[in-house]
Amino acid sequence: MQTINDVHQQFAEFFKSELLKPYAYLVSKRLAEGHICVDLKDIKLLPEEVANVEKYGTLADAKIVAEEPMVSSANGKKQPFILHQNRLYLQRYYAYESAIVESIRSFIAIEKEERDNRMQQLQSHKDLIMSLSAGSTLQPVAPEENADWQLVAAIISILNNFTIITGGPGTGKTTTVAKILAILYAIHPSLKVALAAPTGKAAVRMAESLKASRINIDPSIKEKFQSLVPGTIHRLLKYIPDSPYFKHDKTNPLVYDLVIVDEASMIDVALFAKLLAAIGPQTRIILLGDKDQLASVEAGSLLGDLCQAQQQMNALSASTAEFANSFIPGSEEQIPSHLIAAGNNILFEHIIELKRSHRFTAGGGIGKFSKAIIHSRLKEVEDFIDKNNDREVTIDCRYSEELFNRFVDDYASYITEKDIAAALGKLNRLRVLCAVREGPFGVDAVNRKITNWLVGKKLINTTTEFYLNRPIIVTRNFPDLKLFNGDVGIIRPDSKGSLKAWFEDTDKNLKSVLPGYISSAETVFAMTIHKSQGSEYEKVLVILPPNADQPLLTRELLYTAITRSKHSVLLQASRESVLYTASRSVQRISGIMDRFGYQ
């Protein structure tokens, strides 16, 4: 009997139909790669897929697939596969996608009934709202970037029950949330607010940014910001251990007036569906994220798909634009006339992109290079590589050991720092980010290399697993310990000399845990770019493998890595791998755009 090692082939062999087997193989494989479905109109087989598909014969027409007993239509009897709009889904993932669409439609249907009342409420607080206008402080490259999109997003978010606010690093997503909360607290002083994110680290950073917000508001409202407690989405929904379920669902919804979710690009389709289901349509939900960042590790790229479901970002109807502009004092900061349009897409006026970066100036190296990468402007990328004279971005195509070691030497600052809280702060000022996990340029090898370098410098001693000053990252959730996937800590002794793992809680207070209780943790001098999402550092070293044929290398990956840094980036990569990465984009297939009417 032949043994099949490929899990996707094993799945295909469960089905007796020879016609269905190649499709079962493809659906399983593509799902593992992050796709929600297979588009039968446009199947492009990868070289490694050809043999596995051809062993079953040729791919049949979609009409023939629809006649298979194990394949159902959207309105048909429940079967393992669903064929909808020429896309083949596993039944569960079609249900997730459908639930997302239905939830969003419910939010939007309810908000229409409240629009007039909400407009009156905004008008009654016009002085407060106008005081929140940003004021033109930068000279952006495009005229439409002058518009006060933060205030527009705040107004739209209060009118709507469902809003997406997207924008790159430094565009002020959290500042916009602060403005939204300031207005809503003024309207509803007893407003119940939930802050959440896919990781505890991202949730804490959002809360910290809100508490540090510099917007000029009443001290009583500022005090409400201080009381906001962030958490993971799993914690918000109350995850039931060892199950795919949560205590909060459609039958037991969350009791909040407003739910704000940061880093929404990291949310997979299953969690996205469960989150929306647990929020009643009377509740406002605001999703924050960078549509250009990496998508979820699991299936789906929901934030990006939803943002692409419109032909033009930030287009508003004449009436909505006039209403929003009435709160913006300066005419040069009002919504430009070329963005006033009619829209029949249900998501029209529900997605606002913040345009103006307050972290990266238009001519600054990180901002300029990251934009060239994400828009695949290869000539600009080549210029960066060839000139290599930018103050913020250094590209090292020779993988210089000297540059690597000079960067790594800065880890000494946290090791020699006596105060634990200050040491954690210094550790989190820099990070090495790797594109891959395995191989000589992968995170495992790079962590070993850094560890050996620091051992050679006599800064650490690795004779035990949890050695003094070892930096660790938690790799799964430990709700009982109040530790979550992505939390970073260091090993230090307590007052009695016992080694503990030290972390900061949501209020920036230190907490310690016996290392033996943390069964899933890794050294974190270096981490994958995926793991770095939701974080920011003063400087980063990004390492790409030199061979330009890695399927993980995409412009979204490199963009995410570069924009983790606020001040400086060292990129160690071959010329070929940089250009290859900048030319490739993540393409995840779903039916979201068609189901929201985008043509």
C-alpha positions as CSV (number, residue, x, y, z in Angstrom):
1,M,0.0,0.0,0.0
2,Q,1.4,3.4,-1.0
3,T,2.0,6.0,1.7
4,I,0.9,9.5,0.9
5,N,2.9,12.2,2.8
6,D,1.2,15.2,1.2
7,V,-1.6,16.2,3.6
8,H,-3.5,17.8,0.7
9,Q,-3.3,14.6,-1.4
10,Q,-4.5,12.7,1.7
11,F,-7.5,15.0,1.8
12,A,-8.3,14.5,-1.9
13,E,-8.2,10.7,-1.5
14,F,-11.1,10.9,1.0
15,F,-13.4,11.5,-1.9
16,K,-14.3,8.7,-4.3
17,S,-15.0,10.9,-7.3
18,E,-12.0,11.1,-9.6
19,L,-13.4,14.4,-11.0
20,L,-13.6,16.0,-7.6
21,K,-10.2,14.8,-6.3
22,P,-8.0,17.5,-8.1
23,Y,-10.3,20.2,-6.8
24,A,-10.3,18.8,-3.3
25,Y,-6.5,18.8,-3.5
26,L,-6.4,22.4,-4.7
27,V,-8.9,23.8,-2.2
28,S,-7.0,22.2,0.7
29,K,-3.6,23.4,-0.6
30,R,-4.7,26.9,-1.3
31,L,-6.5,27.2,2.0
32,A,-3.2,26.4,3.7
33,E,-1.6,29.2,1.6
34,G,-4.1,31.7,2.9
35,H,-6.7,31.6,0.1
36,I,-10.4,31.3,1.1
37,C,-11.4,29.5,-2.1
38,V,-10.3,28.5,-5.6
39,D,-11.4,30.7,-8.5
40,L,-12.4,28.1,-11.2
41,K,-12.3,30.8,-13.9
42,D,-8.6,31.5,-13.4
43,I,-6.7,28.5,-12.0
44,K,-3.0,28.9,-12.4
45,L,-1.2,25.8,-11.3
46,L,2.2,26.2,-9.7
47,P,4.9,23.8,-10.9
48,E,4.7,21.6,-7.8
49,E,0.9,21.3,-8.2
50,V,0.8,20.2,-11.9
51,A,1.8,16.5,-11.2
52,N,-0.6,16.2,-8.3
53,V,-3.5,17.5,-10.4
54,E,-2.6,15.6,-13.6
55,K,-2.5,12.3,-11.8
56,Y,-6.3,12.6,-11.5
57,G,-6.7,13.8,-15.1
58,T,-7.6,17.2,-16.5
59,L,-9.6,19.8,-14.6
60,A,-13.3,19.8,-15.6
61,D,-15.5,22.8,-16.5
62,A,-17.2,24.6,-13.5
63,K,-20.6,23.5,-14.8
64,I,-19.6,19.8,-14.5
65,V,-18.1,20.4,-11.0
66,A,-21.4,21.9,-10.0
67,E,-23.1,18.6,-10.7
68,E,-21.0,16.7,-8.3
69,P,-23.0,15.3,-5.3
70,M,-20.4,16.6,-2.8
71,V,-20.7,20.1,-4.3
72,S,-23.6,22.3,-3.4
73,S,-24.7,25.8,-4.4
74,A,-25.0,28.6,-1.9
75,N,-28.7,27.9,-1.3
76,G,-28.5,24.2,-1.7
77,K,-28.1,21.3,0.8
78,K,-25.1,21.5,3.0
79,Q,-22.2,19.6,1.4
80,P,-18.4,19.5,2.0
81,F,-17.9,22.0,-0.9
82,I,-19.8,25.1,-2.0
83,L,-19.6,26.5,-5.5
84,H,-20.6,30.2,-5.6
85,Q,-19.9,32.7,-8.4
86,N,-17.4,30.2,-10.0
87,R,-15.5,29.9,-6.7
88,L,-15.1,26.6,-5.0
89,Y,-15.0,26.7,-1.1
90,L,-14.9,24.3,1.7
91,Q,-18.3,24.6,3.3
92,R,-17.0,26.1,6.5
93,Y,-15.0,28.8,4.9
94,Y,-18.0,29.8,2.6
95,A,-20.0,30.1,5.8
96,Y,-17.3,32.3,7.4
97,E,-17.2,34.6,4.4
98,S,-21.0,34.7,4.2
99,A,-21.3,35.6,7.9
100,I,-18.9,38.5,7.4
101,V,-20.9,39.9,4.5
102,E,-24.2,39.5,6.4
103,S,-22.8,41.1,9.5
104,I,-21.5,44.1,7.7
105,R,-24.8,44.5,5.8
106,S,-26.6,44.4,9.2
107,F,-24.4,47.1,10.7
108,I,-25.0,49.4,7.7
109,A,-28.8,48.8,7.6
110,I,-29.2,49.8,11.2
111,E,-27.0,52.9,11.0
112,K,-29.2,54.4,8.2
113,E,-32.0,54.7,10.8
114,E,-29.7,56.7,13.1
115,R,-28.0,59.0,10.6
116,D,-30.2,62.1,11.0
117,N,-30.0,61.9,14.8
118,R,-26.3,61.4,14.7
119,M,-25.8,64.4,12.4
120,Q,-27.7,66.5,14.9
121,Q,-25.6,65.3,17.8
122,L,-22.4,66.2,15.8
123,Q,-23.8,69.6,15.1
124,S,-24.5,70.2,18.7
125,H,-20.8,69.6,19.5
126,K,-19.4,71.6,16.6
127,D,-17.0,73.7,18.6
128,L,-15.4,70.7,20.1
129,I,-15.1,68.9,16.8
130,M,-13.6,72.0,15.1
131,S,-11.0,72.3,17.9
132,L,-9.8,68.8,16.9
133,S,-8.9,69.8,13.4
134,A,-5.3,68.9,12.7
135,G,-4.1,72.1,11.1
136,S,-1.7,72.0,8.2
137,T,1.8,71.3,9.5
138,L,3.4,69.4,6.7
139,Q,3.9,69.9,3.0
140,P,2.7,66.6,1.4
141,V,3.5,65.6,-2.1
142,A,-0.1,65.3,-3.3
143,P,-2.8,68.0,-2.8
144,E,-5.4,65.4,-1.5
145,E,-3.0,64.6,1.3
146,N,-3.7,68.1,2.7
147,A,-7.3,67.1,3.5
148,D,-7.9,66.6,7.2
149,W,-8.7,62.9,6.8
150,Q,-8.4,62.3,10.5
151,L,-11.3,64.5,11.3
152,V,-13.3,63.2,8.3
153,A,-12.7,59.6,9.5
154,A,-13.9,60.7,13.0
155,I,-17.1,62.1,11.6
156,I,-17.7,59.1,9.3
157,S,-17.1,56.7,12.2
158,I,-19.7,58.4,14.4
159,L,-22.3,58.4,11.6
160,N,-21.6,54.8,10.8
161,N,-21.9,51.5,12.7
162,F,-19.2,49.9,10.6
163,T,-16.1,51.8,9.6
164,I,-12.6,50.9,8.4
165,I,-9.8,53.4,9.0
166,T,-6.7,52.5,7.1
167,G,-3.3,54.2,6.7
168,G,0.4,53.6,6.8
169,P,2.6,54.0,9.9
170,G,2.5,57.5,11.4
171,T,-0.7,58.6,9.6
172,G,-2.5,58.9,13.0
173,K,-4.9,56.0,13.2
174,T,-4.8,56.1,17.0
175,T,-5.0,59.9,17.1
176,T,-8.1,59.6,15.0
177,V,-9.5,57.1,17.5
178,A,-8.7,59.6,20.3
179,K,-10.8,62.2,18.4
180,I,-13.6,59.8,17.9
181,L,-13.7,58.9,21.6
182,A,-13.5,62.6,22.6
183,I,-16.6,63.4,20.5
184,L,-18.5,60.3,21.6
185,Y,-17.7,60.7,25.3
186,A,-19.0,64.3,25.0
187,I,-22.2,63.0,23.4
188,H,-22.6,59.9,25.6
189,P,-20.6,60.3,28.9
190,S,-21.4,56.7,29.9
191,L,-20.2,55.2,26.6
192,K,-19.0,51.6,27.0
193,V,-15.8,51.0,24.9
194,A,-13.8,47.9,24.2
195,L,-10.3,48.0,22.8
196,A,-8.9,44.9,21.1
197,A,-6.3,43.6,18.7
198,P,-5.1,40.2,17.4
199,T,-2.1,40.2,19.8
200,G,-1.8,41.5,23.3
201,K,1.2,43.6,22.3
202,A,-0.8,45.4,19.6
203,A,-3.7,46.0,22.0
204,V,-1.4,47.4,24.7
205,R,0.3,49.7,22.2
206,M,-3.1,51.1,21.1
207,A,-4.1,51.8,24.7
208,E,-0.7,53.4,25.4
209,S,-1.0,55.7,22.4
210,L,-4.5,56.7,23.4
211,K,-3.4,57.5,27.0
212,A,-0.5,59.6,25.6
213,S,-2.6,61.4,23.1
214,R,-1.9,65.2,22.9
215,I,-5.3,66.3,21.6
216,N,-6.7,69.2,23.5
217,I,-9.8,67.8,25.4
218,D,-11.5,68.2,28.7
219,P,-9.6,66.5,31.6
220,S,-12.7,64.5,32.5
221,I,-12.6,62.9,29.0
222,K,-8.9,62.4,29.2
223,E,-9.5,60.5,32.4
224,K,-11.8,58.1,30.6
225,F,-8.9,57.3,28.2
226,Q,-6.9,56.2,31.2
227,S,-9.5,53.7,32.3
228,L,-9.6,51.9,29.0
229,V,-8.4,48.3,29.3
230,P,-7.0,46.7,26.1
231,G,-7.0,43.0,25.3
232,T,-6.7,40.4,22.6
233,I,-9.8,39.6,20.5
234,H,-9.7,36.1,22.1
235,R,-9.9,37.7,25.5
236,L,-12.6,40.0,24.5
237,L,-14.8,37.2,23.1
238,K,-13.8,34.9,26.0
239,Y,-12.1,32.0,24.3
240,I,-13.3,28.5,25.4
241,P,-10.1,26.4,25.8
242,D,-9.5,23.4,23.6
243,S,-12.4,24.4,21.3
244,P,-13.0,26.7,18.3
245,Y,-15.7,28.6,20.2
246,F,-16.1,31.7,22.3
247,K,-18.5,32.6,25.1
248,H,-19.6,35.7,23.2
249,D,-21.3,34.9,19.9
250,K,-24.5,35.8,18.0
251,T,-26.6,34.4,20.8
252,N,-24.6,36.0,23.6
253,P,-23.3,39.3,22.1
254,L,-20.9,41.7,23.7
255,V,-22.4,44.5,25.7
256,Y,-20.5,47.6,24.4
257,D,-21.5,50.8,22.6
258,L,-18.2,50.8,20.6
259,V,-15.7,48.2,19.8
260,I,-12.3,49.3,18.3
261,V,-10.0,46.7,16.8
262,D,-6.5,47.6,15.9
263,E,-4.1,45.7,13.4
264,A,-7.1,44.3,11.6
265,S,-4.9,43.2,8.7
266,M,-3.8,40.3,11.0
267,I,-7.3,38.9,11.6
268,D,-8.0,35.7,9.7
269,V,-11.4,34.9,8.2
270,A,-12.6,32.6,10.9
271,L,-11.8,35.0,13.8
272,F,-13.2,37.9,11.7
273,A,-16.5,36.2,11.3
274,K,-16.8,35.3,15.0
275,L,-15.8,38.8,16.1
276,L,-18.5,40.4,13.9
277,A,-21.1,37.9,15.0
278,A,-20.5,38.7,18.6
279,I,-21.1,42.4,18.1
280,G,-24.8,43.4,17.9
281,P,-25.6,45.6,14.8
282,Q,-26.6,48.4,17.2
283,T,-23.0,48.6,18.3
284,R,-20.4,50.7,16.4
285,I,-17.3,48.8,15.3
286,I,-14.2,50.5,14.0
287,L,-11.4,48.5,12.4
288,L,-8.0,50.0,12.2
289,G,-5.1,48.7,10.1
290,D,-2.7,49.2,7.2
291,K,-4.2,47.7,4.1
292,D,-0.7,47.4,2.6
293,Q,0.7,45.3,5.5
294,L,1.0,41.6,5.6
295,A,-2.3,39.7,5.8
296,S,-3.1,37.1,8.5
297,V,-0.9,34.0,8.9
298,E,-4.1,32.0,8.6
299,A,-6.6,32.0,5.7
300,G,-7.9,35.4,4.5
301,S,-6.8,38.9,3.8
302,L,-10.1,40.6,4.9
303,L,-8.9,44.1,5.5
304,G,-7.2,44.3,2.2
305,D,-10.2,42.7,0.4
306,L,-12.7,45.1,2.0
307,C,-10.5,48.1,1.1
308,Q,-10.3,46.9,-2.5
309,A,-14.1,46.5,-2.8
310,Q,-14.3,50.1,-3.9
311,Q,-12.8,51.6,-7.0
312,Q,-11.6,54.8,-5.3
313,M,-10.6,55.4,-1.7
314,N,-12.1,58.3,0.2
315,A,-14.8,59.1,-2.3
316,L,-17.8,60.7,-0.6
317,S,-21.2,61.8,-1.7
318,A,-21.8,65.6,-2.1
319,S,-24.0,65.7,1.0
320,T,-21.6,63.8,3.2
321,A,-18.6,65.9,2.0
322,E,-20.5,69.1,2.6
323,F,-21.4,68.0,6.1
324,A,-17.8,66.9,7.0
325,N,-16.3,70.0,5.5
326,S,-18.5,72.2,7.7
327,F,-16.4,71.1,10.6
328,I,-13.0,71.8,9.0
329,P,-12.0,75.4,9.3
330,G,-9.4,75.7,6.6
331,S,-10.6,75.3,3.0
332,E,-7.2,73.8,1.9
333,E,-7.9,71.0,4.4
334,Q,-11.4,70.2,3.2
335,I,-12.3,67.2,1.1
336,P,-11.2,68.1,-2.5
337,S,-13.9,68.3,-5.2
338,H,-12.5,65.5,-7.3
339,L,-13.3,63.0,-4.5
340,I,-17.0,63.9,-4.5
341,A,-18.9,61.1,-6.3
342,A,-21.9,58.9,-6.3
343,G,-21.5,55.4,-5.1
344,N,-23.7,52.3,-5.1
345,N,-21.3,50.0,-3.4
346,I,-22.6,49.1,0.1
347,L,-19.1,50.0,1.6
348,F,-19.2,53.4,0.0
349,E,-18.4,56.0,2.7
350,H,-17.4,53.3,5.2
351,I,-13.6,53.2,4.5
352,I,-11.3,56.1,5.0
353,E,-7.6,56.1,4.2
354,L,-5.4,58.4,6.2
355,K,-3.0,60.0,3.8
356,R,-0.6,62.2,5.7
357,S,2.3,60.6,7.6
358,H,3.5,62.4,10.7
359,R,6.3,59.9,11.2
360,F,7.9,59.7,7.7
361,T,8.2,62.9,5.7
362,A,7.6,62.5,2.0
363,G,11.3,62.9,1.2
364,G,12.5,60.9,4.2
365,G,14.3,57.6,3.5
366,I,12.0,55.1,5.3
367,G,8.8,56.8,3.9
368,K,10.1,57.1,0.4
369,F,11.6,53.6,0.3
370,S,8.6,51.9,1.8
371,K,6.3,53.6,-0.7
372,A,8.5,52.6,-3.6
373,I,8.4,49.0,-2.3
374,I,4.6,48.7,-1.8
375,H,3.8,50.3,-5.2
376,S,6.5,48.2,-7.0
377,R,8.3,51.3,-8.3
378,L,11.3,49.2,-9.2
379,K,13.3,52.1,-10.7
380,E,13.1,54.0,-7.4
381,V,14.1,50.8,-5.6
382,E,17.1,50.4,-7.9
383,D,18.1,54.0,-7.2
384,F,18.1,53.3,-3.5
385,I,20.3,50.3,-3.9
386,D,22.7,51.9,-6.3
387,K,23.1,55.3,-4.5
388,N,22.8,53.8,-1.0
389,N,23.4,57.3,0.6
390,D,20.2,57.7,2.6
391,R,20.4,58.7,6.3
392,E,17.6,56.5,7.3
393,V,17.9,53.4,5.0
394,T,21.2,51.5,4.4
395,I,21.1,48.6,1.9
396,D,23.9,46.1,2.4
397,C,24.0,43.7,-0.5
398,R,27.3,42.1,0.7
399,Y,25.9,40.9,4.1
400,S,28.7,42.7,5.9
401,E,29.6,41.0,9.2
402,E,30.9,44.3,10.5
403,L,27.5,46.0,10.0
404,F,25.7,43.0,11.4
405,N,27.9,42.9,14.5
406,R,27.7,46.7,15.0
407,F,23.9,46.5,15.0
408,V,23.9,43.5,17.4
409,D,26.3,45.3,19.8
410,D,23.5,47.6,20.7
411,Y,21.8,44.7,22.6
412,A,24.5,45.3,25.2
413,S,22.5,48.4,26.4
414,Y,19.6,46.3,27.8
415,I,21.9,43.7,29.3
416,T,24.0,46.2,31.2
417,E,20.9,48.1,32.4
418,K,20.2,47.3,36.1
419,D,16.6,48.5,36.2
420,I,14.3,45.8,34.8
421,A,11.7,48.1,33.3
422,A,14.4,50.3,31.7
423,A,16.0,47.1,30.3
424,L,12.8,46.0,28.7
425,G,12.5,49.4,27.1
426,K,16.0,49.3,25.8
427,L,15.5,45.7,24.4
428,N,12.5,46.9,22.5
429,R,14.3,49.8,20.8
430,L,15.8,47.5,18.2
431,R,15.1,44.2,16.6
432,V,16.5,41.9,13.8
433,L,13.7,40.9,11.4
434,C,14.0,37.8,9.2
435,A,11.9,37.0,6.2
436,V,12.1,33.2,6.7
437,R,12.4,30.9,9.7
438,E,14.8,28.2,8.4
439,G,18.2,28.2,6.6
440,P,21.3,30.4,7.2
441,F,19.3,33.6,6.9
442,G,16.3,32.4,8.9
443,V,15.3,33.5,12.4
444,D,16.6,30.3,14.1
445,A,20.1,30.6,12.6
446,V,20.3,34.4,13.2
447,N,19.2,34.1,16.8
448,R,22.0,31.5,17.3
449,K,24.5,33.8,15.6
450,I,23.5,36.7,17.8
451,T,23.6,34.6,20.9
452,N,27.1,33.3,20.1
453,W,28.3,36.8,19.4
454,L,27.0,38.1,22.8
455,V,28.5,35.0,24.5
456,G,31.8,35.8,22.9
457,K,31.5,39.3,24.3
458,K,30.8,37.8,27.8
459,L,27.5,39.6,27.9
460,I,25.4,36.5,28.4
461,N,26.0,32.9,29.6
462,T,23.8,30.3,28.0
463,T,24.6,27.3,30.2
464,T,20.9,27.0,31.2
465,E,17.7,27.3,29.1
466,F,16.4,30.4,30.9
467,Y,19.7,32.1,31.3
468,L,20.2,35.6,32.8
469,N,19.1,38.3,30.4
470,R,17.7,35.9,27.8
471,P,15.0,37.9,25.8
472,I,12.0,35.7,25.1
473,I,8.8,36.0,23.0
474,V,5.7,34.0,24.1
475,T,4.5,31.9,21.2
476,R,1.0,31.0,22.4
477,N,-1.6,32.4,24.7
478,F,-1.5,31.7,28.5
479,P,-4.7,33.3,29.7
480,D,-4.1,32.1,33.3
481,L,-0.8,33.9,33.4
482,K,-2.2,36.9,31.5
483,L,0.5,36.3,28.8
484,F,-0.3,36.3,25.2
485,N,1.2,35.3,21.9
486,G,3.8,38.0,20.9
487,D,4.5,39.2,24.5
488,V,8.2,40.0,24.9
489,G,10.1,39.7,28.2
490,I,13.5,39.1,29.8
491,I,15.0,36.7,32.3
492,R,16.1,38.5,35.5
493,P,16.3,37.6,39.2
494,D,13.7,38.8,41.7
495,S,14.6,40.3,45.0
496,K,15.2,36.8,46.4
497,G,17.6,35.9,43.6
498,S,15.2,33.5,41.8
499,L,15.2,33.9,38.0
500,K,11.9,35.1,36.6
501,A,10.5,36.1,33.2
502,W,9.6,39.8,33.4
503,F,7.0,41.5,31.3
504,E,5.1,44.7,31.3
505,D,1.3,44.6,31.8
506,T,-1.2,46.9,30.1
507,D,-0.5,49.7,32.6
508,K,3.3,49.5,32.0
509,N,3.8,47.8,35.4
510,L,6.2,45.0,35.7
511,K,5.0,41.4,36.3
512,S,7.0,38.3,36.7
513,V,6.3,34.6,36.0
514,L,8.4,31.5,36.7
515,P,10.0,30.6,33.4
516,G,9.0,26.9,33.7
517,Y,5.3,27.9,33.5
518,I,5.9,29.3,30.0
519,S,6.0,26.2,27.9
520,S,6.0,28.0,24.5
521,A,8.7,30.6,24.2
522,E,11.6,31.5,21.9
523,T,14.7,33.7,22.0
524,V,13.9,37.0,20.4
525,F,17.0,38.8,19.4
526,A,15.6,38.1,16.0
527,M,12.0,37.4,15.0
528,T,10.1,36.8,11.8
529,I,8.6,39.8,10.0
530,H,5.2,38.3,10.5
531,K,5.7,38.3,14.3
532,S,6.8,42.0,14.2
533,Q,3.4,43.2,13.0
534,G,1.9,45.6,15.5
535,S,5.3,46.6,16.9
536,E,7.6,49.6,16.3
537,Y,11.2,50.1,17.1
538,E,13.8,52.9,16.9
539,K,15.9,50.8,14.5
540,V,15.6,47.5,12.7
541,L,17.9,45.1,10.8
542,V,16.0,43.3,8.0
543,I,17.5,40.2,6.5
544,L,16.3,38.6,3.3
545,P,17.8,35.4,1.8
546,P,20.0,36.2,-1.2
547,N,18.3,33.7,-3.5
548,A,15.4,35.4,-5.2
549,D,13.0,32.4,-5.5
550,Q,11.4,32.3,-2.0
551,P,7.6,32.2,-2.2
552,L,7.4,34.2,1.1
553,L,9.2,37.2,-0.4
554,T,6.6,39.8,-1.3
555,R,6.4,43.6,-1.3
556,E,4.0,43.5,1.6
557,L,6.5,41.5,3.6
558,L,9.3,44.0,3.0
559,Y,7.1,47.0,3.4
560,T,5.9,45.7,6.8
561,A,9.5,45.1,7.9
562,I,10.8,48.5,6.8
563,T,8.0,50.4,8.4
564,R,8.5,48.8,11.8
565,S,11.3,51.3,12.3
566,K,10.8,54.9,13.3
567,H,14.4,56.1,12.7
568,S,16.7,53.8,10.8
569,V,16.7,50.6,8.7
570,L,19.6,48.3,7.8
571,L,18.6,46.0,5.0
572,Q,20.9,43.0,4.3
573,A,19.8,41.5,1.1
574,S,21.1,40.8,-2.4
575,R,20.1,43.2,-5.2
576,E,18.2,40.3,-6.8
577,S,16.2,39.5,-3.7
578,V,15.2,43.1,-3.1
579,L,14.0,43.6,-6.7
580,Y,12.3,40.2,-6.8
581,T,10.5,41.0,-3.5
582,A,9.4,44.4,-4.6
583,S,8.0,43.0,-7.8
584,R,5.7,40.4,-6.1
585,S,2.5,40.9,-4.3
586,V,0.4,38.7,-2.0
587,Q,-2.5,37.5,-4.0
588,R,-5.2,35.8,-1.8
589,I,-8.4,34.7,-3.4
590,S,-11.8,35.3,-1.8
591,G,-15.2,36.3,-2.9
592,I,-15.5,39.4,-0.8
593,M,-15.0,42.0,-3.5
594,D,-17.7,40.5,-5.8
595,R,-20.1,40.0,-2.9
596,F,-19.9,43.7,-2.1
597,G,-20.6,44.6,-5.7
598,Y,-17.2,45.6,-7.0
599,Q,-16.8,45.2,-10.7
